[in-house]
Amino acid sequence: MDILALVERIGESPAAALFGLITGLIFGVSAQRSQFCLRAATVEFARGKLGPKVAVWFLTLSTGIVWVQAAQMLGFFRGADSRVMAVPGSWSGAIIGGTLFGIGMVLSRGCSGRLLVLASTGNLRSVVSGLIFAVTAQMSLHGLLSPLRDRLASLSITGSENVNLLHALHLPDGTGLALGLMFAALALYLAAKNQIGPKTWIFASGVGFSVAVGWVLTWQLAQMAFDPVPVTSVTFSGPSANTLMYFLDRNAILEFDVGLVPGVVLGAFAASMINGEFRWQSFDSVPVMRRSMIGAVLMGFGAMLAGGCAIGNGVTNSSVFAATAWLALFCMWMGAIVTTLIVDRQADPALAC
C-alpha cells in the first residue's frame, strides 16, 4: 500500500478513518472466530482451570507482543511515539480503573471489545451494555464524571511521560520480542493441552495482528501528515465515545477511532453470517439485565480512568510495554477473579460470553 499516495488522494482524516476500518475488520473477524474474551479467561482461571479460554487469551497477548515488537525492530513503527507513551501515565488510575473494569466485565459477562463483537452477531444484551459503556466513557472523558476521573488519576502519576518497563529495567534491545516468543510458547502449549484446533489459534493470533496493523498504519500516517496524528491502535474506551459523538455531532471529524468501531462491527457480523452463527439473543431476566447495566457503567468509567480497556491495556498498550498498562491489566485480572469468587459462584459453568 502506498500510504503517501493514498493520503494525497483522499486526505489525512479520511485515511486515518480508513486505517481504523481496516484494523477493525481484522479484529472483528478474528475475535468472532476465536471467541477471544478476557472475562471468560479470568472466570476460567478463578475456577482453577487453565482451559481453552485462557489459552486463547495468551495466544492473543503473545502474538500481539511478537507482531508489534517485530514491527518495531524492522523500523515500521516506534513505540516511543505512541500516544500511551507520550503522555503521563497514572498509577492510581491503573489500579482503581483496572479493578473497576475487571469487576464490571464479570457483571456484564464480557469486556467492552467482546460486547461489541457479540452485539454484531445479534446479541441484544451486548447492544444495551455496549451503549451504556460508550455513554459512560464519554461522560468520563468530557462530561459529569470527568472531574472525578481527573481527581483519581492525579493521585499518583508517572511523570511527564509513561514508563517503558523494558527501559526502566535496563533490558537490551530485542527483550520485548524474546518475551513475546516465550509467552507464545506457553500459549501454544496450553492450546495443545486443551486440543484447540489450528483455526482457533490462527484467529487468536489475528487479534494480536490487528493491534500491530493499527500501530504501524497510524505511525506511518503520522510521519507524513501535516497535522499531528495520534499513534494508536485497537482499544474501545475512547473510540466508543468518539464514534458515538461522531454520529451525534455534525462538527465531529473523521479519525482512526471512528473507523475502528464500524470495522469491528462489520467484520464480526460478516464472520458470524458466513459461519451461520448470527443469533438474536436478549437478557435472560431482569436481575441479569440490571447486573449487566451496572457492569457496563463500571467498565466505562474504569476504562477511561485506567487509560484503556481489556484490549487497549491488555494487548495494545502492553505490547509496547507501557508500565501502567501492565499494572492495569493485572488489576483487571484481580478485580475479575475476586468478583467471580464472590458473586458468580452459582453462574452457569459454561463460560460463554
PDB file of C-alpha atoms in Angstrom, residues 148-340:
ATOM      1  CA  LEU A 148     -13.849  12.515  39.416  1.00  0.00           C
ATOM      2  CA  ARG A 149     -11.725  10.724  36.841  1.00  0.00           C
ATOM      3  CA  ASP A 150      -9.171  13.550  36.839  1.00  0.00           C
ATOM      4  CA  ARG A 151      -9.047  13.599  40.636  1.00  0.00           C
ATOM      5  CA  LEU A 152      -8.459   9.863  40.928  1.00  0.00           C
ATOM      6  CA  ALA A 153      -5.942   9.793  38.076  1.00  0.00           C
ATOM      7  CA  SER A 154      -3.899  12.625  39.590  1.00  0.00           C
ATOM      8  CA  LEU A 155      -3.361  10.817  42.899  1.00  0.00           C
ATOM      9  CA  SER A 156      -0.192   9.226  41.529  1.00  0.00           C
ATOM     10  CA  ILE A 157       1.301   9.802  38.074  1.00  0.00           C
ATOM     11  CA  THR A 158       4.425   8.566  36.289  1.00  0.00           C
ATOM     12  CA  GLY A 159       5.850  11.990  35.441  1.00  0.00           C
ATOM     13  CA  SER A 160       5.970  13.860  32.140  1.00  0.00           C
ATOM     14  CA  GLU A 161       5.531  10.635  30.151  1.00  0.00           C
ATOM     15  CA  ASN A 162       4.713   6.988  30.696  1.00  0.00           C
ATOM     16  CA  VAL A 163       7.284   4.420  31.810  1.00  0.00           C
ATOM     17  CA  ASN A 164       8.634   1.808  29.412  1.00  0.00           C
ATOM     18  CA  LEU A 165       9.140  -1.322  31.504  1.00  0.00           C
ATOM     19  CA  LEU A 166      11.991  -2.617  29.354  1.00  0.00           C
ATOM     20  CA  HIS A 167      13.887   0.654  29.540  1.00  0.00           C
ATOM     21  CA  ALA A 168      13.207   1.055  33.256  1.00  0.00           C
ATOM     22  CA  LEU A 169      14.746  -2.384  33.873  1.00  0.00           C
ATOM     23  CA  HIS A 170      17.671  -1.572  31.537  1.00  0.00           C
ATOM     24  CA  LEU A 171      16.972  -4.604  29.366  1.00  0.00           C
ATOM     25  CA  PRO A 172      18.672  -4.897  25.971  1.00  0.00           C
ATOM     26  CA  ASP A 173      17.002  -4.406  22.593  1.00  0.00           C
ATOM     27  CA  GLY A 174      15.142  -7.491  21.495  1.00  0.00           C
ATOM     28  CA  THR A 175      13.980  -8.381  25.010  1.00  0.00           C
ATOM     29  CA  GLY A 176      10.387  -7.499  24.137  1.00  0.00           C
ATOM     30  CA  LEU A 177      10.366  -9.864  21.170  1.00  0.00           C
ATOM     31  CA  ALA A 178      12.019 -12.593  23.247  1.00  0.00           C
ATOM     32  CA  LEU A 179       9.385 -12.235  25.971  1.00  0.00           C
ATOM     33  CA  GLY A 180       6.651 -12.351  23.352  1.00  0.00           C
ATOM     34  CA  LEU A 181       8.066 -15.585  21.945  1.00  0.00           C
ATOM     35  CA  MET A 182       8.247 -17.066  25.434  1.00  0.00           C
ATOM     36  CA  PHE A 183       4.601 -16.178  26.039  1.00  0.00           C
ATOM     37  CA  ALA A 184       3.762 -17.652  22.634  1.00  0.00           C
ATOM     38  CA  ALA A 185       5.438 -20.937  23.533  1.00  0.00           C
ATOM     39  CA  LEU A 186       3.362 -21.118  26.721  1.00  0.00           C
ATOM     40  CA  ALA A 187       0.221 -20.241  24.751  1.00  0.00           C
ATOM     41  CA  LEU A 188       0.866 -22.972  22.181  1.00  0.00           C
ATOM     42  CA  TYR A 189       1.441 -25.479  24.994  1.00  0.00           C
ATOM     43  CA  LEU A 190      -1.911 -24.547  26.560  1.00  0.00           C
ATOM     44  CA  ALA A 191      -3.571 -24.686  23.141  1.00  0.00           C
ATOM     45  CA  ALA A 192      -2.236 -28.181  22.518  1.00  0.00           C
ATOM     46  CA  LYS A 193      -3.169 -29.312  26.024  1.00  0.00           C
ATOM     47  CA  ASN A 194      -6.749 -28.119  25.515  1.00  0.00           C
ATOM     48  CA  GLN A 195      -6.912 -29.564  22.000  1.00  0.00           C
ATOM     49  CA  ILE A 196      -7.534 -26.194  20.361  1.00  0.00           C
ATOM     50  CA  GLY A 197      -7.633 -26.536  16.596  1.00  0.00           C
ATOM     51  CA  PRO A 198      -5.369 -24.604  14.207  1.00  0.00           C
ATOM     52  CA  LYS A 199      -8.203 -22.339  13.037  1.00  0.00           C
ATOM     53  CA  THR A 200      -8.837 -21.051  16.557  1.00  0.00           C
ATOM     54  CA  TRP A 201      -5.236 -20.253  17.375  1.00  0.00           C
ATOM     55  CA  ILE A 202      -4.683 -18.701  13.950  1.00  0.00           C
ATOM     56  CA  PHE A 203      -7.640 -16.368  14.503  1.00  0.00           C
ATOM     57  CA  ALA A 204      -6.477 -15.673  18.075  1.00  0.00           C
ATOM     58  CA  SER A 205      -3.166 -14.631  16.536  1.00  0.00           C
ATOM     59  CA  GLY A 206      -5.172 -12.473  14.153  1.00  0.00           C
ATOM     60  CA  VAL A 207      -6.466 -10.423  17.074  1.00  0.00           C
ATOM     61  CA  GLY A 208      -2.882  -9.702  18.067  1.00  0.00           C
ATOM     62  CA  PHE A 209      -2.002  -8.988  14.439  1.00  0.00           C
ATOM     63  CA  SER A 210      -4.752  -6.352  14.238  1.00  0.00           C
ATOM     64  CA  VAL A 211      -3.048  -4.490  17.087  1.00  0.00           C
ATOM     65  CA  ALA A 212       0.212  -4.389  15.130  1.00  0.00           C
ATOM     66  CA  VAL A 213      -1.634  -3.250  11.994  1.00  0.00           C
ATOM     67  CA  GLY A 214      -3.158  -0.325  13.876  1.00  0.00           C
ATOM     68  CA  TRP A 215       0.173   0.733  15.354  1.00  0.00           C
ATOM     69  CA  VAL A 216       2.014   0.554  12.028  1.00  0.00           C
ATOM     70  CA  LEU A 217      -0.638   2.339   9.963  1.00  0.00           C
ATOM     71  CA  THR A 218      -1.142   5.237  12.377  1.00  0.00           C
ATOM     72  CA  TRP A 219       2.631   5.629  12.879  1.00  0.00           C
ATOM     73  CA  GLN A 220       3.242   5.677   9.133  1.00  0.00           C
ATOM     74  CA  LEU A 221       0.474   8.253   8.708  1.00  0.00           C
ATOM     75  CA  ALA A 222       1.934  10.393  11.495  1.00  0.00           C
ATOM     76  CA  GLN A 223       5.293  10.515   9.702  1.00  0.00           C
ATOM     77  CA  MET A 224       3.834  12.170   6.629  1.00  0.00           C
ATOM     78  CA  ALA A 225       0.809  14.074   7.928  1.00  0.00           C
ATOM     79  CA  PHE A 226       0.853  17.859   8.105  1.00  0.00           C
ATOM     80  CA  ASP A 227      -1.274  17.973  11.256  1.00  0.00           C
ATOM     81  CA  PRO A 228      -0.434  15.874  14.355  1.00  0.00           C
ATOM     82  CA  VAL A 229      -1.847  12.343  14.151  1.00  0.00           C
ATOM     83  CA  PRO A 230      -2.178  10.224  17.319  1.00  0.00           C
ATOM     84  CA  VAL A 231      -0.200   6.986  17.047  1.00  0.00           C
ATOM     85  CA  THR A 232      -2.684   4.489  18.406  1.00  0.00           C
ATOM     86  CA  SER A 233      -4.234   1.091  17.793  1.00  0.00           C
ATOM     87  CA  VAL A 234      -7.064  -1.144  18.986  1.00  0.00           C
ATOM     88  CA  THR A 235      -8.902   0.000  22.099  1.00  0.00           C
ATOM     89  CA  PHE A 236     -12.599   0.533  22.809  1.00  0.00           C
ATOM     90  CA  SER A 237     -12.948   3.141  25.549  1.00  0.00           C
ATOM     91  CA  GLY A 238     -12.030   6.326  23.692  1.00  0.00           C
ATOM     92  CA  PRO A 239     -13.131   5.031  20.270  1.00  0.00           C
ATOM     93  CA  SER A 240     -16.579   4.036  21.554  1.00  0.00           C
ATOM     94  CA  ALA A 241     -17.096   7.543  22.961  1.00  0.00           C
ATOM     95  CA  ASN A 242     -15.664   9.236  19.856  1.00  0.00           C
ATOM     96  CA  THR A 243     -17.726   7.139  17.468  1.00  0.00           C
ATOM     97  CA  LEU A 244     -20.879   7.881  19.439  1.00  0.00           C
ATOM     98  CA  MET A 245     -20.164  11.618  19.288  1.00  0.00           C
ATOM     99  CA  TYR A 246     -19.351  11.448  15.574  1.00  0.00           C
ATOM    100  CA  PHE A 247     -22.916  10.362  14.863  1.00  0.00           C
ATOM    101  CA  LEU A 248     -24.352  12.928  17.291  1.00  0.00           C
ATOM    102  CA  ASP A 249     -22.203  15.961  16.496  1.00  0.00           C
ATOM    103  CA  ARG A 250     -22.148  17.344  12.948  1.00  0.00           C
ATOM    104  CA  ASN A 251     -18.860  19.116  13.702  1.00  0.00           C
ATOM    105  CA  ALA A 252     -17.032  15.911  14.636  1.00  0.00           C
ATOM    106  CA  ILE A 253     -14.201  14.873  12.322  1.00  0.00           C
ATOM    107  CA  LEU A 254     -13.141  11.567  10.867  1.00  0.00           C
ATOM    108  CA  GLU A 255     -10.297   9.832  12.655  1.00  0.00           C
ATOM    109  CA  PHE A 256      -8.880   6.360  13.307  1.00  0.00           C
ATOM    110  CA  ASP A 257     -11.292   5.741  16.202  1.00  0.00           C
ATOM    111  CA  VAL A 258     -14.350   6.488  14.062  1.00  0.00           C
ATOM    112  CA  GLY A 259     -13.298   3.872  11.521  1.00  0.00           C
ATOM    113  CA  LEU A 260     -12.259   1.256  14.088  1.00  0.00           C
ATOM    114  CA  VAL A 261     -15.628   0.583  15.740  1.00  0.00           C
ATOM    115  CA  PRO A 262     -17.643   0.198  12.490  1.00  0.00           C
ATOM    116  CA  GLY A 263     -14.842  -2.026  11.184  1.00  0.00           C
ATOM    117  CA  VAL A 264     -15.201  -4.359  14.154  1.00  0.00           C
ATOM    118  CA  VAL A 265     -18.979  -4.445  13.727  1.00  0.00           C
ATOM    119  CA  LEU A 266     -18.746  -5.236  10.012  1.00  0.00           C
ATOM    120  CA  GLY A 267     -16.027  -7.854  10.495  1.00  0.00           C
ATOM    121  CA  ALA A 268     -17.772  -9.691  13.320  1.00  0.00           C
ATOM    122  CA  PHE A 269     -21.146  -9.519  11.558  1.00  0.00           C
ATOM    123  CA  ALA A 270     -19.723 -10.916   8.320  1.00  0.00           C
ATOM    124  CA  ALA A 271     -17.887 -13.713  10.127  1.00  0.00           C
ATOM    125  CA  SER A 272     -20.997 -14.722  12.075  1.00  0.00           C
ATOM    126  CA  MET A 273     -23.181 -14.721   8.954  1.00  0.00           C
ATOM    127  CA  ILE A 274     -20.718 -16.713   6.868  1.00  0.00           C
ATOM    128  CA  ASN A 275     -20.376 -19.343   9.587  1.00  0.00           C
ATOM    129  CA  GLY A 276     -24.090 -19.463  10.450  1.00  0.00           C
ATOM    130  CA  GLU A 277     -23.558 -18.105  13.967  1.00  0.00           C
ATOM    131  CA  PHE A 278     -25.725 -14.989  13.853  1.00  0.00           C
ATOM    132  CA  ARG A 279     -28.392 -15.376  16.565  1.00  0.00           C
ATOM    133  CA  TRP A 280     -30.834 -12.910  18.086  1.00  0.00           C
ATOM    134  CA  GLN A 281     -30.407 -13.063  21.868  1.00  0.00           C
ATOM    135  CA  SER A 282     -31.653 -10.979  24.793  1.00  0.00           C
ATOM    136  CA  PHE A 283     -31.441 -10.756  28.577  1.00  0.00           C
ATOM    137  CA  ASP A 284     -32.494 -13.876  30.456  1.00  0.00           C
ATOM    138  CA  SER A 285     -34.095 -11.949  33.331  1.00  0.00           C
ATOM    139  CA  VAL A 286     -34.406  -8.541  34.968  1.00  0.00           C
ATOM    140  CA  PRO A 287     -31.643  -9.276  37.561  1.00  0.00           C
ATOM    141  CA  VAL A 288     -29.259 -10.237  34.746  1.00  0.00           C
ATOM    142  CA  MET A 289     -30.104  -7.042  32.876  1.00  0.00           C
ATOM    143  CA  ARG A 290     -29.591  -4.927  35.990  1.00  0.00           C
ATOM    144  CA  ARG A 291     -26.258  -6.586  36.698  1.00  0.00           C
ATOM    145  CA  SER A 292     -25.077  -6.106  33.113  1.00  0.00           C
ATOM    146  CA  MET A 293     -26.014  -2.433  33.125  1.00  0.00           C
ATOM    147  CA  ILE A 294     -24.134  -1.812  36.381  1.00  0.00           C
ATOM    148  CA  GLY A 295     -21.155  -3.661  34.959  1.00  0.00           C
ATOM    149  CA  ALA A 296     -21.196  -1.545  31.795  1.00  0.00           C
ATOM    150  CA  VAL A 297     -21.068   1.654  33.873  1.00  0.00           C
ATOM    151  CA  LEU A 298     -18.120   0.340  35.893  1.00  0.00           C
ATOM    152  CA  MET A 299     -16.317  -0.656  32.698  1.00  0.00           C
ATOM    153  CA  GLY A 300     -16.927   2.702  31.016  1.00  0.00           C
ATOM    154  CA  PHE A 301     -15.579   4.710  33.927  1.00  0.00           C
ATOM    155  CA  GLY A 302     -12.842   2.207  34.759  1.00  0.00           C
ATOM    156  CA  ALA A 303     -11.525   2.080  31.198  1.00  0.00           C
ATOM    157  CA  MET A 304     -11.227   5.860  30.903  1.00  0.00           C
ATOM    158  CA  LEU A 305      -9.571   6.060  34.328  1.00  0.00           C
ATOM    159  CA  ALA A 306      -7.142   3.236  33.548  1.00  0.00           C
ATOM    160  CA  GLY A 307      -6.275   4.645  30.122  1.00  0.00           C
ATOM    161  CA  GLY A 308      -7.698   1.713  28.207  1.00  0.00           C
ATOM    162  CA  CYS A 309      -9.972  -1.325  28.248  1.00  0.00           C
ATOM    163  CA  ALA A 310      -9.158  -5.050  28.289  1.00  0.00           C
ATOM    164  CA  ILE A 311      -7.900  -4.751  24.707  1.00  0.00           C
ATOM    165  CA  GLY A 312      -6.439  -1.256  24.968  1.00  0.00           C
ATOM    166  CA  ASN A 313      -4.380  -2.007  28.068  1.00  0.00           C
ATOM    167  CA  GLY A 314      -4.434  -5.797  27.975  1.00  0.00           C
ATOM    168  CA  VAL A 315      -2.976  -6.190  24.479  1.00  0.00           C
ATOM    169  CA  THR A 316      -2.390  -2.882  22.667  1.00  0.00           C
ATOM    170  CA  ASN A 317      -0.584  -0.790  25.284  1.00  0.00           C
ATOM    171  CA  SER A 318       1.009  -3.861  26.849  1.00  0.00           C
ATOM    172  CA  SER A 319       2.607  -4.692  23.504  1.00  0.00           C
ATOM    173  CA  VAL A 320       4.752  -1.534  23.770  1.00  0.00           C
ATOM    174  CA  PHE A 321       5.451  -2.354  27.442  1.00  0.00           C
ATOM    175  CA  ALA A 322       3.784   0.703  28.939  1.00  0.00           C
ATOM    176  CA  ALA A 323       4.127   0.203  32.690  1.00  0.00           C
ATOM    177  CA  THR A 324       0.665   1.499  33.571  1.00  0.00           C
ATOM    178  CA  ALA A 325      -0.893  -0.854  31.003  1.00  0.00           C
ATOM    179  CA  TRP A 326       0.638  -3.923  32.634  1.00  0.00           C
ATOM    180  CA  LEU A 327      -0.439  -2.674  36.068  1.00  0.00           C
ATOM    181  CA  ALA A 328      -3.986  -2.040  34.825  1.00  0.00           C
ATOM    182  CA  LEU A 329      -4.082  -5.489  33.212  1.00  0.00           C
ATOM    183  CA  PHE A 330      -3.025  -7.120  36.489  1.00  0.00           C
ATOM    184  CA  CYS A 331      -5.738  -5.209  38.368  1.00  0.00           C
ATOM    185  CA  MET A 332      -8.334  -6.218  35.761  1.00  0.00           C
ATOM    186  CA  TRP A 333      -7.461  -9.863  36.389  1.00  0.00           C
ATOM    187  CA  MET A 334      -7.600  -9.406  40.169  1.00  0.00           C
ATOM    188  CA  GLY A 335     -10.893  -7.499  40.087  1.00  0.00           C
ATOM    189  CA  ALA A 336     -12.464 -10.084  37.806  1.00  0.00           C
ATOM    190  CA  ILE A 337     -11.213 -13.075  39.808  1.00  0.00           C
ATOM    191  CA  VAL A 338     -12.409 -11.705  43.152  1.00  0.00           C
ATOM    192  CA  THR A 339     -15.781 -10.734  41.658  1.00  0.00           C
ATOM    193  CA  THR A 340     -16.199 -14.201  40.187  1.00  0.00           C
TER     194      THR A 340
END
